[in-house]
Tab-separated table of C-alpha atoms in Angstrom:
chain	number	residue	atom	x	y	z
A	201	UNK	CA	125.589	96.207	132.231
A	202	UNK	CA	126.063	99.180	134.091
A	203	UNK	CA	125.459	101.510	131.622
A	204	UNK	CA	121.685	100.208	130.646
A	205	UNK	CA	121.432	99.532	134.430
A	206	UNK	CA	120.489	95.942	134.855
A	207	UNK	CA	121.839	93.205	136.617
A	208	UNK	CA	123.980	90.416	135.478
A	209	UNK	CA	121.064	87.840	135.914
A	210	UNK	CA	119.091	90.022	133.775
A	211	UNK	CA	121.561	90.360	131.245
A	212	UNK	CA	122.316	86.676	130.908
A	213	UNK	CA	118.291	85.817	130.853
A	214	UNK	CA	118.058	88.568	127.595
A	215	UNK	CA	121.017	86.631	126.120
A	216	UNK	CA	119.289	83.233	126.557
A	217	UNK	CA	115.989	84.407	125.083
A	218	UNK	CA	118.230	86.100	121.895
A	219	UNK	CA	119.586	82.860	121.625
A	220	UNK	CA	116.947	80.632	121.599
A	221	UNK	CA	115.015	82.896	119.192
A	222	UNK	CA	118.567	82.113	116.644
A	223	UNK	CA	119.014	86.156	116.719
A	224	UNK	CA	122.439	85.293	118.872
A	225	UNK	CA	125.149	82.535	118.395
A	226	UNK	CA	126.804	81.569	121.333
A	227	UNK	CA	130.188	80.087	121.348
A	228	UNK	CA	132.162	78.732	124.340
A	229	UNK	CA	135.087	80.215	125.620
A	230	UNK	CA	134.269	83.969	123.222
A	231	UNK	CA	130.957	84.875	124.064
A	232	UNK	CA	127.706	85.767	122.446
A	233	UNK	CA	127.398	87.212	118.793
A	234	UNK	CA	124.747	88.536	116.606
A	235	UNK	CA	123.702	85.889	114.055
A	236	UNK	CA	124.119	85.637	110.600
A	237	UNK	CA	120.895	85.897	108.471
A	238	UNK	CA	119.434	82.494	107.760
A	239	UNK	CA	117.447	81.505	104.947
A	240	UNK	CA	114.850	78.846	105.490
A	241	UNK	CA	113.837	77.040	102.030
A	242	UNK	CA	110.543	74.528	101.782
A	243	UNK	CA	111.324	71.962	99.920
A	244	UNK	CA	107.661	71.526	99.258
A	245	UNK	CA	107.535	74.797	97.341
A	246	UNK	CA	109.169	75.437	94.177
A	247	UNK	CA	110.476	79.107	94.658
A	248	UNK	CA	113.580	81.002	93.356
A	249	UNK	CA	116.237	82.189	95.856
A	250	UNK	CA	115.209	85.645	95.275
A	251	UNK	CA	111.859	84.861	96.041
A	252	UNK	CA	112.441	83.001	99.097
A	253	UNK	CA	115.124	85.880	100.641
A	254	UNK	CA	112.712	88.089	100.216
A	255	UNK	CA	109.709	86.416	101.606
A	256	UNK	CA	112.109	86.449	104.796
A	257	UNK	CA	112.524	90.057	104.893
A	258	UNK	CA	115.959	90.082	103.906
A	259	UNK	CA	117.625	91.536	100.776
A	260	UNK	CA	118.897	88.924	97.687
A	261	UNK	CA	122.069	89.603	95.519
A	262	UNK	CA	124.160	87.589	93.636
A	263	UNK	CA	127.444	87.653	91.923
A	264	UNK	CA	128.000	86.091	89.236
A	265	UNK	CA	131.292	84.027	88.616
A	266	UNK	CA	130.742	82.177	85.005
A	267	UNK	CA	128.111	82.847	82.508
A	268	UNK	CA	128.837	81.162	78.937
A	269	UNK	CA	127.032	79.020	76.680
A	270	UNK	CA	128.628	75.698	76.148
A	271	UNK	CA	128.160	71.987	75.912
A	272	UNK	CA	126.495	69.998	78.492
A	273	UNK	CA	128.386	67.934	80.653
A	274	UNK	CA	127.525	63.884	79.881
A	275	UNK	CA	124.979	64.248	83.765
A	276	UNK	CA	123.607	67.768	82.588
A	277	UNK	CA	123.092	66.320	79.002
A	278	UNK	CA	120.652	63.421	80.919
A	279	UNK	CA	119.309	65.477	83.312
A	280	UNK	CA	117.548	67.735	80.557
A	281	UNK	CA	117.037	65.144	78.239
A	282	UNK	CA	119.166	66.569	75.478
A	283	UNK	CA	122.364	65.498	73.603
A	284	UNK	CA	125.841	66.118	74.538
A	285	UNK	CA	126.096	67.986	70.994
A	286	UNK	CA	123.181	70.656	72.043
A	287	UNK	CA	124.011	73.679	73.645
A	288	UNK	CA	123.320	75.232	77.195
A	289	UNK	CA	123.883	78.112	79.243
A	290	UNK	CA	126.284	77.735	82.364
A	291	UNK	CA	125.214	80.315	84.964
A	292	UNK	CA	127.930	80.351	88.132
A	293	UNK	CA	126.616	82.350	90.699
A	294	UNK	CA	127.277	83.597	94.539
A	295	UNK	CA	124.221	83.832	96.311
A	296	UNK	CA	123.716	86.601	99.272
A	297	UNK	CA	121.263	87.335	101.640
A	298	UNK	CA	122.100	90.927	103.252
A	299	UNK	CA	125.546	90.519	101.870
A	300	UNK	CA	126.366	87.652	103.653
A	301	UNK	CA	127.277	84.432	101.060
A	302	UNK	CA	124.334	81.388	101.299
A	303	UNK	CA	125.135	79.536	98.465
A	304	UNK	CA	127.062	78.796	95.962
A	305	UNK	CA	124.774	77.809	92.570
A	306	UNK	CA	125.280	76.397	88.950
A	307	UNK	CA	122.264	76.678	86.795
A	308	UNK	CA	122.421	74.843	83.622
A	309	UNK	CA	119.863	75.887	80.770
A	310	UNK	CA	118.996	74.254	77.392
A	311	UNK	CA	119.542	77.101	74.757
A	312	UNK	CA	116.682	75.745	72.824
A	313	UNK	CA	114.042	76.627	75.570
A	314	UNK	CA	115.798	80.116	76.463
A	315	UNK	CA	117.554	81.685	73.485
A	316	UNK	CA	119.195	84.760	73.874
A	317	UNK	CA	119.861	84.275	77.330
A	318	UNK	CA	123.231	85.719	77.626
A	319	UNK	CA	121.337	89.464	77.523
A	320	UNK	CA	120.471	89.282	80.859
A	321	UNK	CA	122.490	90.198	84.020
A	322	UNK	CA	121.616	87.329	86.199
A	323	UNK	CA	123.691	89.853	88.625
A	324	UNK	CA	120.148	91.834	89.029
A	325	UNK	CA	118.047	89.262	87.811
A	326	UNK	CA	115.978	86.318	88.886
A	327	UNK	CA	116.231	83.327	86.355
A	328	UNK	CA	113.288	81.859	87.172
A	329	UNK	CA	111.668	85.362	86.860
A	330	UNK	CA	113.098	85.696	83.507
A	331	UNK	CA	112.040	82.111	82.473
A	332	UNK	CA	108.244	82.835	83.235
A	333	UNK	CA	107.449	86.009	82.113
A	334	UNK	CA	110.336	86.919	79.213
A	335	UNK	CA	110.240	83.109	78.016
A	336	UNK	CA	106.710	82.324	78.668
A	337	UNK	CA	107.342	78.711	80.371
A	338	UNK	CA	105.645	77.869	83.132
A	339	UNK	CA	107.619	76.007	85.924
A	340	UNK	CA	106.142	73.058	87.684
A	341	UNK	CA	108.260	71.270	89.911
A	342	UNK	CA	111.543	70.231	91.182
A	343	UNK	CA	113.368	66.850	91.991
A	344	UNK	CA	116.003	67.413	94.673
A	345	UNK	CA	118.596	65.335	96.345
A	346	UNK	CA	120.012	66.472	99.509
A	347	UNK	CA	123.850	65.369	100.705
A	348	UNK	CA	126.263	66.514	103.516
A	349	UNK	CA	129.447	67.790	102.349
A	350	UNK	CA	132.470	69.529	104.101
A	351	UNK	CA	133.765	72.682	102.781
A	352	UNK	CA	136.975	72.384	100.479
A	353	UNK	CA	139.766	74.819	100.505
A	354	UNK	CA	137.964	76.538	97.623
A	355	UNK	CA	134.721	76.657	99.353
A	356	UNK	CA	136.465	77.676	102.546
A	357	UNK	CA	137.902	80.561	100.761
A	358	UNK	CA	134.691	81.447	98.888
A	359	UNK	CA	132.401	81.540	102.052
A	360	UNK	CA	135.571	82.835	104.268
A	361	UNK	CA	134.914	80.038	106.726
A	362	UNK	CA	137.256	76.985	108.038
A	363	UNK	CA	138.069	73.962	106.186
A	364	UNK	CA	135.904	70.742	106.846
A	365	UNK	CA	132.877	73.289	107.805
A	366	UNK	CA	129.573	71.512	107.511
A	367	UNK	CA	128.071	72.156	104.194
A	368	UNK	CA	124.808	70.959	102.139
A	369	UNK	CA	124.787	69.866	98.410
A	370	UNK	CA	121.764	69.953	96.643
A	371	UNK	CA	121.586	68.234	93.148
A	372	UNK	CA	118.260	68.842	91.341
A	373	UNK	CA	116.154	69.494	88.092
A	374	UNK	CA	113.260	71.624	87.368
A	375	UNK	CA	110.521	70.694	85.184
A	376	UNK	CA	107.886	72.479	83.174
A	377	UNK	CA	104.432	72.090	82.996
A	378	UNK	CA	104.058	68.782	80.677
A	379	UNK	CA	107.261	67.365	82.348
A	380	UNK	CA	110.341	68.768	80.201
A	381	UNK	CA	113.115	69.463	82.259
A	382	UNK	CA	114.211	73.145	81.750
A	383	UNK	CA	117.315	73.555	84.464
A	384	UNK	CA	119.921	71.159	85.760
A	385	UNK	CA	120.861	72.580	89.281
A	386	UNK	CA	123.632	72.167	91.879
A	387	UNK	CA	123.679	74.230	94.850
A	388	UNK	CA	126.204	74.378	97.863
A	389	UNK	CA	124.841	75.750	100.907
A	390	UNK	CA	126.528	76.759	104.019
A	391	UNK	CA	124.402	74.896	106.578
A	392	UNK	CA	124.564	77.490	109.477
A	393	UNK	CA	122.993	80.160	107.025
A	394	UNK	CA	120.459	77.821	105.588
A	395	UNK	CA	117.408	75.889	106.928
A	396	UNK	CA	115.451	73.215	105.012
A	397	UNK	CA	112.119	72.478	105.699
A	398	UNK	CA	109.911	69.651	104.805
A	399	UNK	CA	106.295	69.024	104.876
A	400	UNK	CA	105.759	65.110	104.845
A	401	UNK	CA	101.879	63.917	104.423
A	402	UNK	CA	101.043	60.477	106.206
A	403	UNK	CA	99.510	58.285	103.749
A	404	UNK	CA	96.029	56.974	104.474
A	405	UNK	CA	95.113	53.484	103.920
A	406	UNK	CA	92.529	52.331	101.735
A	407	UNK	CA	90.985	50.527	104.883
A	408	UNK	CA	90.961	53.486	106.160
A	409	UNK	CA	89.450	55.217	103.863
A	410	UNK	CA	86.526	52.681	103.224
A	411	UNK	CA	85.521	52.976	106.867
A	412	UNK	CA	84.808	56.741	106.685
């Protein structure tokens, strides 16, 4: 404070303002720390992690943990409306914003809809961009379920966080125009670095509509 020639009260008010704006995080007994980046994701819009992160002025990167062609699980076969003998691509990635891990993502894509997908490096490319630009598919909508979970030992090591840290699990299926499913997806988000927003509209009753 002496260095910048400001009073303790002025510095305290400045820190309170920064904390209110989410720029710093206050930890009781430890002090105030610069907050790690938080990505805000709108559930009402089908948008990729890359697009969403760039929109927030952050740098998206990915670390590919697993990428192979294999048989689908029972649940993924149901989600994608395919047989368990059909082949799928499984892409497991850590998604980062400004080099901070934000989510652990597993995407399952039917081989029949994206043959030759293994030629792409998904540490560098957006999956949705490849699906739309290279395979000429039109993504339309996604059904998502969100559940709270706690970090297991494996997730704690992956995100460099304490075990039992609150996290968010989403399971989703993305559909093309016409209703054909193209992606079965599981995401695990570190809740302190991710914020979901939902746009809800009130349904207007027929009586109100009729009186207009």
